[in-house]
Every structure is written in C-alpha cells, then in structure tokens.
PDB file of C-alpha atoms in Angstrom:
ATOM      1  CA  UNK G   1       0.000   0.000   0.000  1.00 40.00           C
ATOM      2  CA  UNK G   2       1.752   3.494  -1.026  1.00 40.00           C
ATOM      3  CA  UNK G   3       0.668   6.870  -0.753  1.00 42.00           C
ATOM      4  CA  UNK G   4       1.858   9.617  -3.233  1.00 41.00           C
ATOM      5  CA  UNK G   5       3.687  12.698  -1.970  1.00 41.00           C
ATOM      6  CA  UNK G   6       1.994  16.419  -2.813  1.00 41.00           C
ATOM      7  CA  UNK G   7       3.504  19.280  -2.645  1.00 45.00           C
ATOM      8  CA  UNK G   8       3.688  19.972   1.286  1.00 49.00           C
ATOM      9  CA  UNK G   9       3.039  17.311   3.784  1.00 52.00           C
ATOM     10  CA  UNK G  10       3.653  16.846   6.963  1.00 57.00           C
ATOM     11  CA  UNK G  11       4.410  13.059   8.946  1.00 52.00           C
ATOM     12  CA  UNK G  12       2.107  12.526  11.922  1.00 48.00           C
ATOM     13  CA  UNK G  13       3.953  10.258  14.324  1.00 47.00           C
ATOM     14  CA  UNK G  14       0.916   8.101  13.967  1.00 39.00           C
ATOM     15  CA  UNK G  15       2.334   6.893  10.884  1.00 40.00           C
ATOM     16  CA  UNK G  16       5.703   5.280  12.325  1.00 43.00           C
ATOM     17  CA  UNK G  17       4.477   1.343  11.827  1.00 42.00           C
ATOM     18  CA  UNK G  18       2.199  -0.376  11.241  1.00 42.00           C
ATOM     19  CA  UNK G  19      -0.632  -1.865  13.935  1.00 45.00           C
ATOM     20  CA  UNK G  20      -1.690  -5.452  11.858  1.00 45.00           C
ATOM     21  CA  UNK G  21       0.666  -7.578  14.858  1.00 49.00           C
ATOM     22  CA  UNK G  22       2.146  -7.105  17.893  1.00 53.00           C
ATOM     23  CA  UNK G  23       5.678  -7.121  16.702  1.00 63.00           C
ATOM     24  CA  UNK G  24       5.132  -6.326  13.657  1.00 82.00           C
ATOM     25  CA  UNK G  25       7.956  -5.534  11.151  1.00 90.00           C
ATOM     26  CA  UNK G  26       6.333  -3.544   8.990  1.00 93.00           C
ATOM     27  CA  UNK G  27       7.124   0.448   8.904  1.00 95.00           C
ATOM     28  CA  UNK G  28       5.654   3.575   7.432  1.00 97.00           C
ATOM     29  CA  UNK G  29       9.360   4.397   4.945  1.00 97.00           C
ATOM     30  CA  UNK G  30       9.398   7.612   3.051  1.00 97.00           C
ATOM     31  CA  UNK G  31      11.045   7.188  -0.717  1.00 97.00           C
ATOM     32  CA  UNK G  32      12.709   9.423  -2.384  1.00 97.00           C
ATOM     33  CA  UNK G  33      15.427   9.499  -5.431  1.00 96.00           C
ATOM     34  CA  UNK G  34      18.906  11.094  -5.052  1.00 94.00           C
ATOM     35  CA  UNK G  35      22.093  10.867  -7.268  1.00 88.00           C
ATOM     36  CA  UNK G  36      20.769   7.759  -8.942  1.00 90.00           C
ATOM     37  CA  UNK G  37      19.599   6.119  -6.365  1.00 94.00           C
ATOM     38  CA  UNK G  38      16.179   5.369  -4.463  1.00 96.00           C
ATOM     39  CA  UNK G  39      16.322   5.672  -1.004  1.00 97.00           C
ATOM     40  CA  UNK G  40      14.203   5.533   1.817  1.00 97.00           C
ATOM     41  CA  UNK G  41      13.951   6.145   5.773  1.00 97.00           C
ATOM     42  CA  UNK G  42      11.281   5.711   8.160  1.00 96.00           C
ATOM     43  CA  UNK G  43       8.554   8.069   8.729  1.00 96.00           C
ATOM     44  CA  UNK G  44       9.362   8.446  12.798  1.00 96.00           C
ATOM     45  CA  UNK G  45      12.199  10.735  11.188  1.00 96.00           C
ATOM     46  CA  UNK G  46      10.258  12.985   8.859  1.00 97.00           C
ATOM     47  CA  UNK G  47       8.339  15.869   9.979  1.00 96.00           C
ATOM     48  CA  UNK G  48       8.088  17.212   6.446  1.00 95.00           C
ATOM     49  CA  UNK G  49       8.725  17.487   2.842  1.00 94.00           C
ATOM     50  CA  UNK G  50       9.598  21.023   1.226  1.00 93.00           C
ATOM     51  CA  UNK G  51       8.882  20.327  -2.245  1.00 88.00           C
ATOM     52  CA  UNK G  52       9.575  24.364  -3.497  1.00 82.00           C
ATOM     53  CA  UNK G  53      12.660  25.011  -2.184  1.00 83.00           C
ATOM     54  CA  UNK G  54      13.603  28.325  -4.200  1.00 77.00           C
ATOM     55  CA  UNK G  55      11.132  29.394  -1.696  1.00 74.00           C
ATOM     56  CA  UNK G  56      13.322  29.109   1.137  1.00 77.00           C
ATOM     57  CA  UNK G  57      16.700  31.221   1.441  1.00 87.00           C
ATOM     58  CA  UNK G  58      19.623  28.780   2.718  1.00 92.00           C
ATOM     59  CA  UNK G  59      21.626  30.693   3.897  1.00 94.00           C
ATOM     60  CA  UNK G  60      25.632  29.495   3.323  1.00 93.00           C
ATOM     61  CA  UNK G  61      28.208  29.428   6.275  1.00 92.00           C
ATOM     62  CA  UNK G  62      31.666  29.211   6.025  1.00 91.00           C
ATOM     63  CA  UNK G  63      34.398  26.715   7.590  1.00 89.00           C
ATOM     64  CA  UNK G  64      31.719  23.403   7.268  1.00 90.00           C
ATOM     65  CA  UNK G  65      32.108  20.534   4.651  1.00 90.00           C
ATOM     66  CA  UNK G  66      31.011  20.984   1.608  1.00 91.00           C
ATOM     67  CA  UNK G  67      28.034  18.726   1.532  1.00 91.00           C
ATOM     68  CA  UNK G  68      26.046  20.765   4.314  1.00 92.00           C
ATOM     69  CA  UNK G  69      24.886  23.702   2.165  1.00 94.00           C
ATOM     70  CA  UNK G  70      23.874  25.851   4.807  1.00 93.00           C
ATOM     71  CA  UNK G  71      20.735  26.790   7.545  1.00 93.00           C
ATOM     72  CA  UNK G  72      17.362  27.695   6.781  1.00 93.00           C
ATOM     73  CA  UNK G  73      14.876  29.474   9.021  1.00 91.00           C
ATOM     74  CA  UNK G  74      11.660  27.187   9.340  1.00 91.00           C
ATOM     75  CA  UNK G  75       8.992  29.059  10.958  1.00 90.00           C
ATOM     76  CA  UNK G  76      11.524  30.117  13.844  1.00 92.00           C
ATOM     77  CA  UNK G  77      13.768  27.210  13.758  1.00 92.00           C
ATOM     78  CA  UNK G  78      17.254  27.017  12.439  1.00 92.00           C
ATOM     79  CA  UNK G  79      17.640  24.005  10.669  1.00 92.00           C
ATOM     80  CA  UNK G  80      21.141  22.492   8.910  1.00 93.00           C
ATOM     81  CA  UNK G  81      20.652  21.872   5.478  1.00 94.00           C
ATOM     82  CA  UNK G  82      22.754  18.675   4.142  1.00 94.00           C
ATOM     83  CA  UNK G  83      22.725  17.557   0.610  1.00 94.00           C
ATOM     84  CA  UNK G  84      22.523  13.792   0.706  1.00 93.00           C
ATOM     85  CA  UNK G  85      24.046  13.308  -3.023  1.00 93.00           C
ATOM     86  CA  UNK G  86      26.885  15.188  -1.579  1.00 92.00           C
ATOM     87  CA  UNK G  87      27.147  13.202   1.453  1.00 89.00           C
ATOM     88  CA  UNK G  88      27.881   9.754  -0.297  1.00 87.00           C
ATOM     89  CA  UNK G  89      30.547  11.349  -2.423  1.00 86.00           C
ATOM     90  CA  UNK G  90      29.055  11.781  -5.299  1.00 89.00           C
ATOM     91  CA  UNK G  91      29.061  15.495  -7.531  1.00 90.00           C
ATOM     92  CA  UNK G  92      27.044  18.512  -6.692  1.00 89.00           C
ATOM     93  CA  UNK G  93      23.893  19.188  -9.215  1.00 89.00           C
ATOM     94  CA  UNK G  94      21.617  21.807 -10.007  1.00 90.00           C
ATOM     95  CA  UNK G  95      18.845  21.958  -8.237  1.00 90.00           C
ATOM     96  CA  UNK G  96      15.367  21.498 -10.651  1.00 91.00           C
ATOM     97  CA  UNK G  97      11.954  21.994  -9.903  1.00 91.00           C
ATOM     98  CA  UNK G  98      11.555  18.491  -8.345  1.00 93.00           C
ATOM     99  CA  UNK G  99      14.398  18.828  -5.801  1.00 94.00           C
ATOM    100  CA  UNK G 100      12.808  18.994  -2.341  1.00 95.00           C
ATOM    101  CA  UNK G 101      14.030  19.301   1.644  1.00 96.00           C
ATOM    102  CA  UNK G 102      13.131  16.624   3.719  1.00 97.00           C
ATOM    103  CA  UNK G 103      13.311  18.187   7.145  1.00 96.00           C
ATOM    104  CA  UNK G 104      14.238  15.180   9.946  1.00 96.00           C
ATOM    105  CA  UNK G 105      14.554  14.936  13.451  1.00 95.00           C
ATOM    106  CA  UNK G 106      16.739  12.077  14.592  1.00 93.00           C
ATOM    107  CA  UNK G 107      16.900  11.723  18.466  1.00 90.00           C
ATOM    108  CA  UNK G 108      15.789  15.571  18.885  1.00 90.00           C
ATOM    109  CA  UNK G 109      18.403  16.871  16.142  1.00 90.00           C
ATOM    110  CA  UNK G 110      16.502  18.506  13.701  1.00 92.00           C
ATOM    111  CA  UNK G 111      18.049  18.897   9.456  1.00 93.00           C
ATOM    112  CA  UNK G 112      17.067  19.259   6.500  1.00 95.00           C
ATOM    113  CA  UNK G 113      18.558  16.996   3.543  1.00 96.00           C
ATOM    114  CA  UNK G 114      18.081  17.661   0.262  1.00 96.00           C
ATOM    115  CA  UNK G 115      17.131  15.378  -2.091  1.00 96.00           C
ATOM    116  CA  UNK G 116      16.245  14.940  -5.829  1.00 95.00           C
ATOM    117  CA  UNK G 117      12.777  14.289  -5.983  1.00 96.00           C
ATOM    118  CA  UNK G 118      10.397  12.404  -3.408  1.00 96.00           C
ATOM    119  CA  UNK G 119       8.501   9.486  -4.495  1.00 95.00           C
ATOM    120  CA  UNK G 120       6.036   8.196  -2.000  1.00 95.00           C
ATOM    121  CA  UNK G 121       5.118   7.143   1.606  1.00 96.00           C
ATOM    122  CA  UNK G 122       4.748   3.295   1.491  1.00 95.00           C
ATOM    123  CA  UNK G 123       5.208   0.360   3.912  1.00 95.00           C
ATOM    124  CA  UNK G 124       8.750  -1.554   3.665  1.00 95.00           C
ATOM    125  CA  UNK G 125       8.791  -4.913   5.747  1.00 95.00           C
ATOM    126  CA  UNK G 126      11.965  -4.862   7.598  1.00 93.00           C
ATOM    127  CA  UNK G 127      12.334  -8.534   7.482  1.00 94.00           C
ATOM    128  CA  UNK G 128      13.288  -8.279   3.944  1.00 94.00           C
ATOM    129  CA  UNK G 129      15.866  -5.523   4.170  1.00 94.00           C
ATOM    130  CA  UNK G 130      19.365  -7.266   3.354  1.00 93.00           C
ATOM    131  CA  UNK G 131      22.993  -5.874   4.265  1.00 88.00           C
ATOM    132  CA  UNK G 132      24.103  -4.404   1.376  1.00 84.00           C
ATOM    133  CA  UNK G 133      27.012  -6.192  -0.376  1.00 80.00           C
ATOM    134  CA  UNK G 134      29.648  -3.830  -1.031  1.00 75.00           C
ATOM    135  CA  UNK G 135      31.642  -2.053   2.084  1.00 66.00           C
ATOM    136  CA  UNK G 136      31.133   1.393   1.862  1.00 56.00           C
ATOM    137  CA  UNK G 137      34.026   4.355   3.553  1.00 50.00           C
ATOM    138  CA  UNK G 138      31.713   5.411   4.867  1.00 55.00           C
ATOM    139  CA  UNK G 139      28.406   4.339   6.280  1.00 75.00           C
ATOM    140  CA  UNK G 140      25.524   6.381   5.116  1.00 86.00           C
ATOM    141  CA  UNK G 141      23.436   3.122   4.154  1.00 89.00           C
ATOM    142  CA  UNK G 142      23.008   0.729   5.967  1.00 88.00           C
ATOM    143  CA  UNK G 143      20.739  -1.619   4.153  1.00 91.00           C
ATOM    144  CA  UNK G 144      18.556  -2.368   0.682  1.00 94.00           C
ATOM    145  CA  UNK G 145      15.761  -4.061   0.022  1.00 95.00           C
ATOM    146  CA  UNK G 146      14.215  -5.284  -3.819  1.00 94.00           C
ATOM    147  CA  UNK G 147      10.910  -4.312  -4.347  1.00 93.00           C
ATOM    148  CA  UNK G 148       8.322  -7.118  -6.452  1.00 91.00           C
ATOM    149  CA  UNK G 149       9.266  -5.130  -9.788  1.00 93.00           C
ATOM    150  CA  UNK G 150      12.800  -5.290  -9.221  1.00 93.00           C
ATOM    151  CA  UNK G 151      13.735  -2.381  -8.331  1.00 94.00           C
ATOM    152  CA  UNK G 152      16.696  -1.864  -5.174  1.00 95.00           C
ATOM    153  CA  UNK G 153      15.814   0.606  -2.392  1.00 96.00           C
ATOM    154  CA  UNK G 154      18.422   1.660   0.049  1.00 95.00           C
ATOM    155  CA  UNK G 155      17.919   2.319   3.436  1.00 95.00           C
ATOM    156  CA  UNK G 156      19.893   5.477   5.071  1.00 93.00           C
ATOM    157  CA  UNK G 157      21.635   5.383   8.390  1.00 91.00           C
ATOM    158  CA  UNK G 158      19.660   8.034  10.137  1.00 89.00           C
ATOM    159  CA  UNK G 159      22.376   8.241  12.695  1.00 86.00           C
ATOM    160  CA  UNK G 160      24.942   8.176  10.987  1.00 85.00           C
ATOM    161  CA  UNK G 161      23.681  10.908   8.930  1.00 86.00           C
ATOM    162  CA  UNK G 162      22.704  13.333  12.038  1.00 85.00           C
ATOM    163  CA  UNK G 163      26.158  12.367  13.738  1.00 79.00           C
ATOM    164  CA  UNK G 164      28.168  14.552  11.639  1.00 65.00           C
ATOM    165  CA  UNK G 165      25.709  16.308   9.808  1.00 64.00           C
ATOM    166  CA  UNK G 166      24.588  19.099  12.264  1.00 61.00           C
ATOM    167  CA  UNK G 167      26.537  22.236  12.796  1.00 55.00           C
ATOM    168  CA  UNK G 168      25.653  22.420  16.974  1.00 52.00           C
ATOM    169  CA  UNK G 169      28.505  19.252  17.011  1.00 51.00           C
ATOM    170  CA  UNK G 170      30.523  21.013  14.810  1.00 52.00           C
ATOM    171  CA  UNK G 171      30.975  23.984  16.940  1.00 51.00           C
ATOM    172  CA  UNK G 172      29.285  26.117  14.176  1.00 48.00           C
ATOM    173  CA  UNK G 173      25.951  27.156  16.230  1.00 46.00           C
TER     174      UNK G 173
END
C-alpha cells in the first residue's frame, strides 16, 4: 500500500508502523530518489517534505564541509541543510523543480537533507531488508531491500547521517 507525496506534507507520528501484529515488522518508509539512487527512511524521522525550495533562502556558512549547504529558518527554527548526493561522495547538481528538503529529526536533532525528488510514503517490511554487499568508507546506508518489480531501495543510516551532519557538534551554532 503506497501513498503519493503532494507538494507539502507533513508526517504525523501516527504513521511510524504499522498496527496489523504485535511485533510487527512492517514500517511507514518515506522514498525518495537522489544521485541515482532510491532511497528511503522511516517516517518516525520525517516531519516534512519542502517540495519548493527556491522558496526558502539557505543561507551558506563558512568553515563546514562541503556537503552541508547551509541553515534555513523554518517558521523560527534554524535548521542544517545537508545535501545527501553530496554526502555519499558523489558530484554537486543543479537543483530542478523536483528537488525537495526533507526536514528530519533524529533523536531531537533537527536537518534538513536535500534530495532529488520524493517518491512516495509506502510500507517496507523490515524482514526483507538485506545488508548491502559492497563495504562502503563510509556508512551512510546501511541496508537495501528489492521491491516485487525489481527495483533496489536503500535504506539510510539516520544516525549516521545526524552524527556529523549538524553544525551544533561542529561547533558552528
């Protein structure tokens, strides 16, 4: 059962898992494409999607990697801004009109990542997530799971992406 993203929503944390069995491994995963890839990461993460994001100023700060492109002010509230594509190494891109900001918050650290274009809301059973094969430098992913029409969906490391992804442990703010 999927859902398909519009152009603002927000992730009740009613939507973490789902309630069919008492230990049930099935979770509420947000998809979403970046550098080639289609990822996904459970909805207990995601408070939003910001699907126009020339609509929001980031603003740029010096002295941080490259990959974190800067903070944005969301309705009071400072947020990091880290561009996923950038994070596992691979080029910077334009940004197009389908290039969104998924804003997280991991264990009460709040980002934003930015990410090609966001697919849908759909249920992933975590039963069927394998490791994935090849050792990465450095972990970002931490599993991948094929989908009934073939297709490979990676899941990220939420912690290792807030870990060194905000500027607080940085020293920045």
């Amino acid at each position: 059962m999927s859902e398909q993203m519009t152009s603002h929503q927000e992730f009740p944390d009613t939507m973490d898992t789902m309630d069919t069995e008492e230990n049930s491994t099935v979770e509420r995963c947000l998809t979403f494409e970046s550098g080639n890839l289609i990822l996904y990461i459970s909805t207990k993460y995601v408070i939003e999607a910001i699907h126009n994001i020339s609509n929001h100023s980031i603003t740029r700060l010096p002295l941080v990697p490259p990959y974190i492109k800067g903070i944005i002010n969301l309705r009071g509230q400072i947020l990091p801004v880290v561009d996923i594509k950038m994070r596992m190494g691979k080029s910077e891109t334009e940004y197009t009109s389908t290039t969104c900001i998924i804003v997280l918050d991991i264990n009460s650290v709040s980002l934003g990542i930015i990410v090609d274009s966001v697919r849908q809301v759909m249920d992933i059973d975590l039963k069927d997530v394998r490791p994935i094969p090849v050792k990465r430098q450095q972990k970002l992913l931490d599993g991948m799971v094929t989908m009934a029409d073939g297709s490979v969906f990676m899941s990220v490391d939420c912690q290792a992406l807030a870990q060194n992804s905000t500027l607080n442990d940085m020293g920045v703010i």
